[in-house]
Amino acid sequence: MVENSPLTAVQAYTKALDQAASAKAGGGATVGVDEVRNGPSFSELLENAGREAVQEGMTSEKVSLQSLTGESSLVDIVTAVSSAEVTLETVVSVRDRVIQAYQDIIKMPI
C-alpha cells in the first residue's frame, strides 16, 4: 500500500532532485531540459519544413517542364504533381492551425 503523507511526498521530491542532479553531473540527459536544448528550435523546424515545401514545388515544376520536351513519363508527372498537392495541403493546414492558435491567444482574457 502506498502511503500518502506530506513526508512521503517530500522524500519522493528530494529523491527526484538528487537523481536529476546526479544525472546532470554525470553528463546524462535530464528529461525535459536537455532534450529541448539538443534538438532543433521551433523556428528551425518551420524553416526546414518551408524549404522542403518549396523544393517539392520546384521539383514538380521541373518534371512538368520536362514533360513538355518528352523527357519524363506520365507516371513521373502524376507522382510529382500529387506530391506537390499533398505538400501544399499540408502547408495550408499548418497555416490554418497557426492562425487559429493566434486567434485563440488573442481571445484570452488578461
Short mmCIF file of N, CA, C and O in Angstrom, two decimals:
data_model
loop_
_atom_site.label_atom_id
_atom_site.label_comp_id
_atom_site.label_asym_id
_atom_site.label_seq_id
_atom_site.Cartn_x
_atom_site.Cartn_y
_atom_site.Cartn_z
N MET A 1 0.84 -1.18 0.00
CA MET A 1 0.00 0.00 0.00
C MET A 1 0.89 1.24 0.00
O MET A 1 1.89 1.32 0.69
N VAL A 2 0.51 2.20 -0.79
CA VAL A 2 1.27 3.44 -0.92
C VAL A 2 0.81 4.42 0.14
O VAL A 2 -0.39 4.65 0.33
N GLU A 3 1.78 4.96 0.85
CA GLU A 3 1.47 5.92 1.90
C GLU A 3 1.35 7.32 1.29
O GLU A 3 2.22 7.77 0.55
N ASN A 4 0.26 7.99 1.55
CA ASN A 4 0.02 9.33 1.03
C ASN A 4 0.14 10.34 2.16
O ASN A 4 -0.84 10.78 2.74
N SER A 5 1.33 10.72 2.48
CA SER A 5 1.52 11.72 3.51
C SER A 5 2.45 12.80 2.98
O SER A 5 3.18 12.59 2.01
N PRO A 6 2.46 13.96 3.59
CA PRO A 6 3.36 15.02 3.15
C PRO A 6 4.82 14.61 3.25
O PRO A 6 5.64 14.99 2.42
N LEU A 7 5.16 13.80 4.26
CA LEU A 7 6.55 13.36 4.42
C LEU A 7 6.97 12.47 3.24
O LEU A 7 8.06 12.61 2.69
N THR A 8 6.08 11.60 2.79
CA THR A 8 6.37 10.75 1.64
C THR A 8 6.56 11.58 0.38
O THR A 8 7.46 11.33 -0.42
N ALA A 9 5.74 12.59 0.23
CA ALA A 9 5.86 13.46 -0.94
C ALA A 9 7.18 14.21 -0.92
O ALA A 9 7.85 14.34 -1.95
N VAL A 10 7.59 14.70 0.24
CA VAL A 10 8.86 15.42 0.35
C VAL A 10 10.02 14.49 0.06
O VAL A 10 10.97 14.86 -0.64
N GLN A 11 9.95 13.27 0.55
CA GLN A 11 11.02 12.30 0.29
C GLN A 11 11.10 11.96 -1.20
O GLN A 11 12.19 11.87 -1.77
N ALA A 12 9.97 11.79 -1.83
CA ALA A 12 9.97 11.48 -3.26
C ALA A 12 10.51 12.66 -4.07
O ALA A 12 11.28 12.48 -5.02
N TYR A 13 10.15 13.86 -3.68
CA TYR A 13 10.64 15.06 -4.38
C TYR A 13 12.15 15.19 -4.20
O TYR A 13 12.88 15.49 -5.15
N THR A 14 12.63 14.96 -3.00
CA THR A 14 14.07 15.04 -2.74
C THR A 14 14.82 13.98 -3.54
O THR A 14 15.88 14.25 -4.11
N LYS A 15 14.26 12.80 -3.60
CA LYS A 15 14.89 11.72 -4.37
C LYS A 15 14.95 12.09 -5.85
O LYS A 15 15.98 11.87 -6.52
N ALA A 16 13.89 12.67 -6.37
CA ALA A 16 13.87 13.07 -7.78
C ALA A 16 14.90 14.16 -8.04
O ALA A 16 15.59 14.16 -9.08
N LEU A 17 15.03 15.11 -7.12
CA LEU A 17 16.04 16.17 -7.27
C LEU A 17 17.44 15.59 -7.26
O LEU A 17 18.31 16.01 -8.03
N ASP A 18 17.70 14.64 -6.35
CA ASP A 18 19.01 14.00 -6.29
C ASP A 18 19.33 13.25 -7.58
O ASP A 18 20.45 13.32 -8.09
N GLN A 19 18.35 12.55 -8.11
CA GLN A 19 18.56 11.82 -9.36
C GLN A 19 18.83 12.79 -10.51
O GLN A 19 19.70 12.55 -11.35
N ALA A 20 18.11 13.89 -10.54
CA ALA A 20 18.34 14.87 -11.60
C ALA A 20 19.72 15.50 -11.48
O ALA A 20 20.41 15.70 -12.48
N ALA A 21 20.13 15.81 -10.23
CA ALA A 21 21.45 16.40 -10.03
C ALA A 21 22.55 15.43 -10.39
O ALA A 21 23.55 15.80 -11.02
N SER A 22 22.40 14.16 -10.03
CA SER A 22 23.43 13.17 -10.36
C SER A 22 23.47 12.91 -11.86
O SER A 22 24.54 12.71 -12.43
N ALA A 23 22.34 12.93 -12.53
CA ALA A 23 22.31 12.75 -13.98
C ALA A 23 22.98 13.92 -14.67
O ALA A 23 23.72 13.76 -15.64
N LYS A 24 22.75 15.12 -14.16
CA LYS A 24 23.35 16.31 -14.76
C LYS A 24 24.86 16.32 -14.52
O LYS A 24 25.63 16.67 -15.41
N ALA A 25 25.29 15.95 -13.33
CA ALA A 25 26.72 15.92 -13.02
C ALA A 25 27.43 14.84 -13.80
O ALA A 25 28.58 15.00 -14.21
N GLY A 26 26.76 13.74 -14.06
CA GLY A 26 27.36 12.63 -14.79
C GLY A 26 27.28 12.79 -16.29
O GLY A 26 27.74 11.95 -17.03
N GLY A 27 26.71 13.87 -16.75
CA GLY A 27 26.62 14.10 -18.19
C GLY A 27 25.42 13.45 -18.82
O GLY A 27 25.26 13.47 -20.03
N GLY A 28 24.55 12.87 -18.02
CA GLY A 28 23.36 12.24 -18.56
C GLY A 28 22.31 13.27 -18.94
O GLY A 28 22.37 14.42 -18.51
N ALA A 29 21.39 12.86 -19.74
CA ALA A 29 20.34 13.76 -20.18
C ALA A 29 19.29 13.91 -19.09
O ALA A 29 18.93 12.95 -18.43
N THR A 30 18.85 15.12 -18.86
CA THR A 30 17.78 15.39 -17.94
C THR A 30 16.49 15.50 -18.73
O THR A 30 16.43 16.24 -19.70
N VAL A 31 15.51 14.75 -18.33
CA VAL A 31 14.27 14.71 -19.07
C VAL A 31 13.63 16.10 -19.06
O VAL A 31 13.49 16.73 -18.02
N GLY A 32 13.25 16.56 -20.23
CA GLY A 32 12.56 17.83 -20.35
C GLY A 32 13.45 19.03 -20.44
O GLY A 32 13.00 20.12 -20.76
N VAL A 33 14.73 18.91 -20.19
CA VAL A 33 15.62 20.07 -20.26
C VAL A 33 16.63 19.86 -21.39
O VAL A 33 16.71 20.65 -22.32
N ASP A 34 17.44 18.82 -21.28
CA ASP A 34 18.47 18.59 -22.29
C ASP A 34 17.87 18.20 -23.63
O ASP A 34 18.46 18.47 -24.67
N GLU A 35 16.73 17.56 -23.60
CA GLU A 35 16.11 17.16 -24.86
C GLU A 35 15.75 18.38 -25.69
O GLU A 35 15.91 18.39 -26.90
N VAL A 36 15.31 19.42 -25.05
CA VAL A 36 14.94 20.63 -25.76
C VAL A 36 16.18 21.36 -26.24
O VAL A 36 16.23 21.88 -27.35
N ARG A 37 17.21 21.40 -25.45
CA ARG A 37 18.43 22.12 -25.84
C ARG A 37 19.14 21.46 -27.01
O ARG A 37 19.74 22.13 -27.82
N ASN A 38 19.09 20.14 -27.07
CA ASN A 38 19.83 19.44 -28.11
C ASN A 38 19.08 19.37 -29.43
O ASN A 38 19.69 19.19 -30.47
N GLY A 39 17.80 19.50 -29.43
CA GLY A 39 17.01 19.39 -30.65
C GLY A 39 16.91 20.73 -31.37
O GLY A 39 17.35 21.76 -30.86
N PRO A 40 16.37 20.70 -32.57
CA PRO A 40 16.21 21.96 -33.31
C PRO A 40 15.14 22.82 -32.67
O PRO A 40 14.21 22.33 -32.03
N SER A 41 15.28 24.12 -32.85
CA SER A 41 14.30 25.03 -32.29
C SER A 41 13.04 25.02 -33.16
O SER A 41 13.03 24.48 -34.27
N PHE A 42 11.99 25.64 -32.66
CA PHE A 42 10.73 25.69 -33.40
C PHE A 42 10.90 26.44 -34.71
O PHE A 42 10.39 26.02 -35.75
N SER A 43 11.67 27.53 -34.68
CA SER A 43 11.88 28.29 -35.91
C SER A 43 12.69 27.48 -36.92
O SER A 43 12.45 27.57 -38.13
N GLU A 44 13.63 26.67 -36.44
CA GLU A 44 14.40 25.83 -37.36
C GLU A 44 13.51 24.76 -37.99
O GLU A 44 13.65 24.44 -39.17
N LEU A 45 12.59 24.21 -37.19
CA LEU A 45 11.66 23.23 -37.74
C LEU A 45 10.78 23.85 -38.83
O LEU A 45 10.58 23.25 -39.89
N LEU A 46 10.28 25.06 -38.56
CA LEU A 46 9.45 25.73 -39.56
C LEU A 46 10.26 26.07 -40.80
O LEU A 46 9.77 25.94 -41.93
N GLU A 47 11.50 26.52 -40.60
CA GLU A 47 12.35 26.87 -41.73
C GLU A 47 12.61 25.64 -42.60
O GLU A 47 12.50 25.70 -43.83
N ASN A 48 12.93 24.52 -41.99
CA ASN A 48 13.18 23.28 -42.74
C ASN A 48 11.94 22.81 -43.47
O ASN A 48 12.01 22.38 -44.63
N ALA A 49 10.80 22.89 -42.82
CA ALA A 49 9.55 22.47 -43.46
C ALA A 49 9.23 23.37 -44.64
O ALA A 49 8.78 22.90 -45.70
N GLY A 50 9.46 24.67 -44.48
CA GLY A 50 9.22 25.60 -45.59
C GLY A 50 10.14 25.33 -46.76
O GLY A 50 9.71 25.34 -47.93
N ARG A 51 11.41 25.08 -46.46
CA ARG A 51 12.35 24.78 -47.55
C ARG A 51 11.97 23.49 -48.28
O ARG A 51 12.05 23.43 -49.51
N GLU A 52 11.55 22.49 -47.53
CA GLU A 52 11.15 21.23 -48.16
C GLU A 52 9.91 21.43 -49.03
O GLU A 52 9.81 20.86 -50.11
N ALA A 53 8.98 22.26 -48.58
CA ALA A 53 7.77 22.52 -49.36
C ALA A 53 8.12 23.25 -50.65
O ALA A 53 7.60 22.91 -51.72
N VAL A 54 9.00 24.23 -50.57
CA VAL A 54 9.40 24.96 -51.76
C VAL A 54 10.15 24.04 -52.72
O VAL A 54 9.92 24.05 -53.94
N GLN A 55 11.02 23.21 -52.18
CA GLN A 55 11.77 22.26 -53.01
C GLN A 55 10.83 21.28 -53.71
O GLN A 55 11.03 20.96 -54.88
N GLU A 56 9.80 20.86 -53.00
CA GLU A 56 8.83 19.93 -53.60
C GLU A 56 8.09 20.60 -54.75
O GLU A 56 7.88 19.99 -55.81
N GLY A 57 7.72 21.86 -54.58
CA GLY A 57 7.06 22.60 -55.66
C GLY A 57 7.96 22.78 -56.87
O GLY A 57 7.52 22.66 -58.02
N MET A 58 9.23 23.08 -56.60
CA MET A 58 10.18 23.27 -57.70
C MET A 58 10.41 21.97 -58.46
O MET A 58 10.52 21.96 -59.68
N THR A 59 10.45 20.87 -57.72
CA THR A 59 10.63 19.56 -58.36
C THR A 59 9.44 19.25 -59.26
O THR A 59 9.60 18.76 -60.39
N SER A 60 8.25 19.55 -58.77
CA SER A 60 7.05 19.30 -59.56
C SER A 60 7.05 20.14 -60.83
O SER A 60 6.72 19.65 -61.91
N GLU A 61 7.45 21.40 -60.70
CA GLU A 61 7.50 22.26 -61.88
C GLU A 61 8.55 21.77 -62.88
O GLU A 61 8.34 21.81 -64.10
N LYS A 62 9.67 21.30 -62.36
CA LYS A 62 10.73 20.79 -63.23
C LYS A 62 10.25 19.58 -64.01
O LYS A 62 10.48 19.48 -65.22
N VAL A 63 9.56 18.68 -63.34
CA VAL A 63 9.05 17.48 -64.01
C VAL A 63 7.98 17.87 -65.03
O VAL A 63 7.92 17.30 -66.13
N SER A 64 7.16 18.86 -64.68
CA SER A 64 6.14 19.31 -65.63
C SER A 64 6.77 19.90 -66.88
O SER A 64 6.30 19.67 -67.99
N LEU A 65 7.84 20.66 -66.70
CA LEU A 65 8.53 21.23 -67.86
C LEU A 65 9.22 20.15 -68.69
O LEU A 65 9.26 20.24 -69.92
N GLN A 66 9.74 19.14 -68.01
CA GLN A 66 10.36 18.04 -68.74
C GLN A 66 9.34 17.27 -69.56
O GLN A 66 9.67 16.69 -70.58
N SER A 67 8.11 17.28 -69.10
CA SER A 67 7.07 16.56 -69.85
C SER A 67 6.79 17.25 -71.19
O SER A 67 6.41 16.60 -72.15
N LEU A 68 6.99 18.57 -71.24
CA LEU A 68 6.77 19.29 -72.49
C LEU A 68 7.78 18.88 -73.55
O LEU A 68 7.48 18.90 -74.75
N THR A 69 8.97 18.51 -73.10
CA THR A 69 10.01 18.10 -74.05
C THR A 69 10.05 16.59 -74.22
O THR A 69 10.88 16.08 -74.96
N GLY A 70 9.19 15.88 -73.49
CA GLY A 70 9.14 14.43 -73.61
C GLY A 70 10.20 13.71 -72.81
O GLY A 70 10.45 12.53 -73.04
N GLU A 71 10.84 14.40 -71.87
CA GLU A 71 11.90 13.78 -71.08
C GLU A 71 11.36 13.03 -69.86
O GLU A 71 12.12 12.32 -69.20
N SER A 72 10.11 13.20 -69.52
CA SER A 72 9.56 12.49 -68.35
C SER A 72 8.28 11.79 -68.76
O SER A 72 7.58 12.20 -69.68
N SER A 73 7.99 10.73 -68.03
CA SER A 73 6.80 9.94 -68.37
C SER A 73 5.59 10.48 -67.63
O SER A 73 5.70 11.33 -66.74
N LEU A 74 4.45 9.96 -68.00
CA LEU A 74 3.20 10.37 -67.38
C LEU A 74 3.17 10.00 -65.91
O LEU A 74 2.66 10.75 -65.07
N VAL A 75 3.77 8.86 -65.58
CA VAL A 75 3.81 8.42 -64.18
C VAL A 75 4.63 9.41 -63.34
O VAL A 75 4.24 9.77 -62.22
N ASP A 76 5.75 9.88 -63.90
CA ASP A 76 6.57 10.85 -63.18
C ASP A 76 5.81 12.15 -62.93
O ASP A 76 5.89 12.75 -61.86
N ILE A 77 5.06 12.58 -63.93
CA ILE A 77 4.30 13.82 -63.80
C ILE A 77 3.21 13.68 -62.74
O ILE A 77 3.06 14.54 -61.87
N VAL A 78 2.48 12.58 -62.80
CA VAL A 78 1.40 12.37 -61.84
C VAL A 78 1.96 12.26 -60.43
O VAL A 78 1.41 12.84 -59.48
N THR A 79 3.08 11.57 -60.29
CA THR A 79 3.69 11.43 -58.96
C THR A 79 4.16 12.78 -58.43
O THR A 79 3.93 13.11 -57.26
N ALA A 80 4.81 13.56 -59.27
CA ALA A 80 5.31 14.86 -58.83
C ALA A 80 4.18 15.82 -58.49
O ALA A 80 4.24 16.53 -57.47
N VAL A 81 3.15 15.83 -59.30
CA VAL A 81 2.02 16.73 -59.04
C VAL A 81 1.27 16.29 -57.78
O VAL A 81 0.87 17.14 -56.97
N SER A 82 1.10 15.00 -57.60
CA SER A 82 0.42 14.52 -56.39
C SER A 82 1.23 14.86 -55.13
O SER A 82 0.66 15.28 -54.11
N SER A 83 2.52 14.71 -55.22
CA SER A 83 3.37 15.04 -54.08
C SER A 83 3.31 16.53 -53.77
O SER A 83 3.23 16.94 -52.60
N ALA A 84 3.33 17.35 -54.81
CA ALA A 84 3.23 18.80 -54.61
C ALA A 84 1.87 19.17 -54.02
O ALA A 84 1.77 20.07 -53.17
N GLU A 85 0.82 18.49 -54.45
CA GLU A 85 -0.52 18.77 -53.94
C GLU A 85 -0.61 18.42 -52.45
O GLU A 85 -1.15 19.20 -51.66
N VAL A 86 -0.05 17.28 -52.07
CA VAL A 86 -0.06 16.89 -50.65
C VAL A 86 0.74 17.89 -49.82
O VAL A 86 0.33 18.29 -48.73
N THR A 87 1.88 18.32 -50.35
CA THR A 87 2.70 19.30 -49.64
C THR A 87 1.95 20.61 -49.47
O THR A 87 1.96 21.21 -48.39
N LEU A 88 1.28 21.06 -50.52
CA LEU A 88 0.51 22.30 -50.43
C LEU A 88 -0.63 22.18 -49.43
O LEU A 88 -0.87 23.11 -48.63
N GLU A 89 -1.32 21.06 -49.42
CA GLU A 89 -2.40 20.87 -48.45
C GLU A 89 -1.86 20.86 -47.02
O GLU A 89 -2.49 21.40 -46.11
N THR A 90 -0.68 20.30 -46.84
CA THR A 90 -0.06 20.29 -45.51
C THR A 90 0.29 21.71 -45.07
O THR A 90 0.03 22.11 -43.93
N VAL A 91 0.87 22.48 -45.98
CA VAL A 91 1.24 23.86 -45.66
C VAL A 91 0.00 24.68 -45.31
O VAL A 91 0.00 25.46 -44.35
N VAL A 92 -1.06 24.49 -46.07
CA VAL A 92 -2.30 25.23 -45.80
C VAL A 92 -2.89 24.82 -44.45
O VAL A 92 -3.36 25.67 -43.69
N SER A 93 -2.82 23.54 -44.14
CA SER A 93 -3.33 23.07 -42.84
C SER A 93 -2.54 23.67 -41.68
O SER A 93 -3.12 24.10 -40.68
N VAL A 94 -1.22 23.69 -41.82
CA VAL A 94 -0.38 24.27 -40.76
C VAL A 94 -0.68 25.76 -40.63
O VAL A 94 -0.80 26.28 -39.52
N ARG A 95 -0.82 26.45 -41.76
CA ARG A 95 -1.13 27.89 -41.72
C ARG A 95 -2.46 28.13 -40.99
O ARG A 95 -2.58 29.02 -40.15
N ASP A 96 -3.47 27.31 -41.32
CA ASP A 96 -4.78 27.48 -40.69
C ASP A 96 -4.69 27.25 -39.18
O ASP A 96 -5.33 27.96 -38.40
N ARG A 97 -3.90 26.25 -38.76
CA ARG A 97 -3.76 25.97 -37.32
C ARG A 97 -3.01 27.10 -36.62
O ARG A 97 -3.34 27.45 -35.48
N VAL A 98 -2.03 27.68 -37.26
CA VAL A 98 -1.29 28.80 -36.67
C VAL A 98 -2.21 30.00 -36.51
O VAL A 98 -2.22 30.66 -35.46
N ILE A 99 -3.01 30.27 -37.52
CA ILE A 99 -3.95 31.38 -37.44
C ILE A 99 -4.98 31.13 -36.33
O ILE A 99 -5.31 32.03 -35.56
N GLN A 100 -5.46 29.90 -36.25
CA GLN A 100 -6.44 29.57 -35.20
C GLN A 100 -5.82 29.73 -33.81
O GLN A 100 -6.46 30.25 -32.89
N ALA A 101 -4.57 29.29 -33.66
CA ALA A 101 -3.90 29.43 -32.37
C ALA A 101 -3.71 30.90 -32.02
O ALA A 101 -3.90 31.31 -30.87
N TYR A 102 -3.36 31.71 -33.00
CA TYR A 102 -3.19 33.14 -32.77
C TYR A 102 -4.51 33.77 -32.33
O TYR A 102 -4.56 34.56 -31.38
N GLN A 103 -5.59 33.40 -33.00
CA GLN A 103 -6.90 33.95 -32.64
C GLN A 103 -7.33 33.49 -31.24
O GLN A 103 -7.93 34.26 -30.50
N ASP A 104 -7.00 32.26 -30.88
CA ASP A 104 -7.31 31.77 -29.54
C ASP A 104 -6.52 32.54 -28.48
O ASP A 104 -7.05 32.86 -27.41
N ILE A 105 -5.27 32.85 -28.77
CA ILE A 105 -4.44 33.60 -27.83
C ILE A 105 -4.99 35.02 -27.68
O ILE A 105 -5.06 35.56 -26.57
N ILE A 106 -5.40 35.62 -28.78
CA ILE A 106 -5.94 36.99 -28.74
C ILE A 106 -7.22 37.03 -27.90
O ILE A 106 -7.48 38.02 -27.21
N LYS A 107 -8.00 35.97 -27.93
CA LYS A 107 -9.28 35.96 -27.21
C LYS A 107 -9.12 35.72 -25.71
O LYS A 107 -10.07 35.88 -24.95
N MET A 108 -7.92 35.34 -25.27
CA MET A 108 -7.70 35.05 -23.85
C MET A 108 -7.82 36.33 -23.01
O MET A 108 -7.29 37.36 -23.39
N PRO A 109 -8.53 36.22 -21.91
CA PRO A 109 -8.61 37.40 -21.04
C PRO A 109 -7.28 37.63 -20.32
O PRO A 109 -6.61 36.68 -19.94
N ILE A 110 -6.97 38.87 -20.13
CA ILE A 110 -5.71 39.22 -19.46
C ILE A 110 -5.99 39.54 -18.01
O ILE A 110 -6.88 40.17 -17.64
#
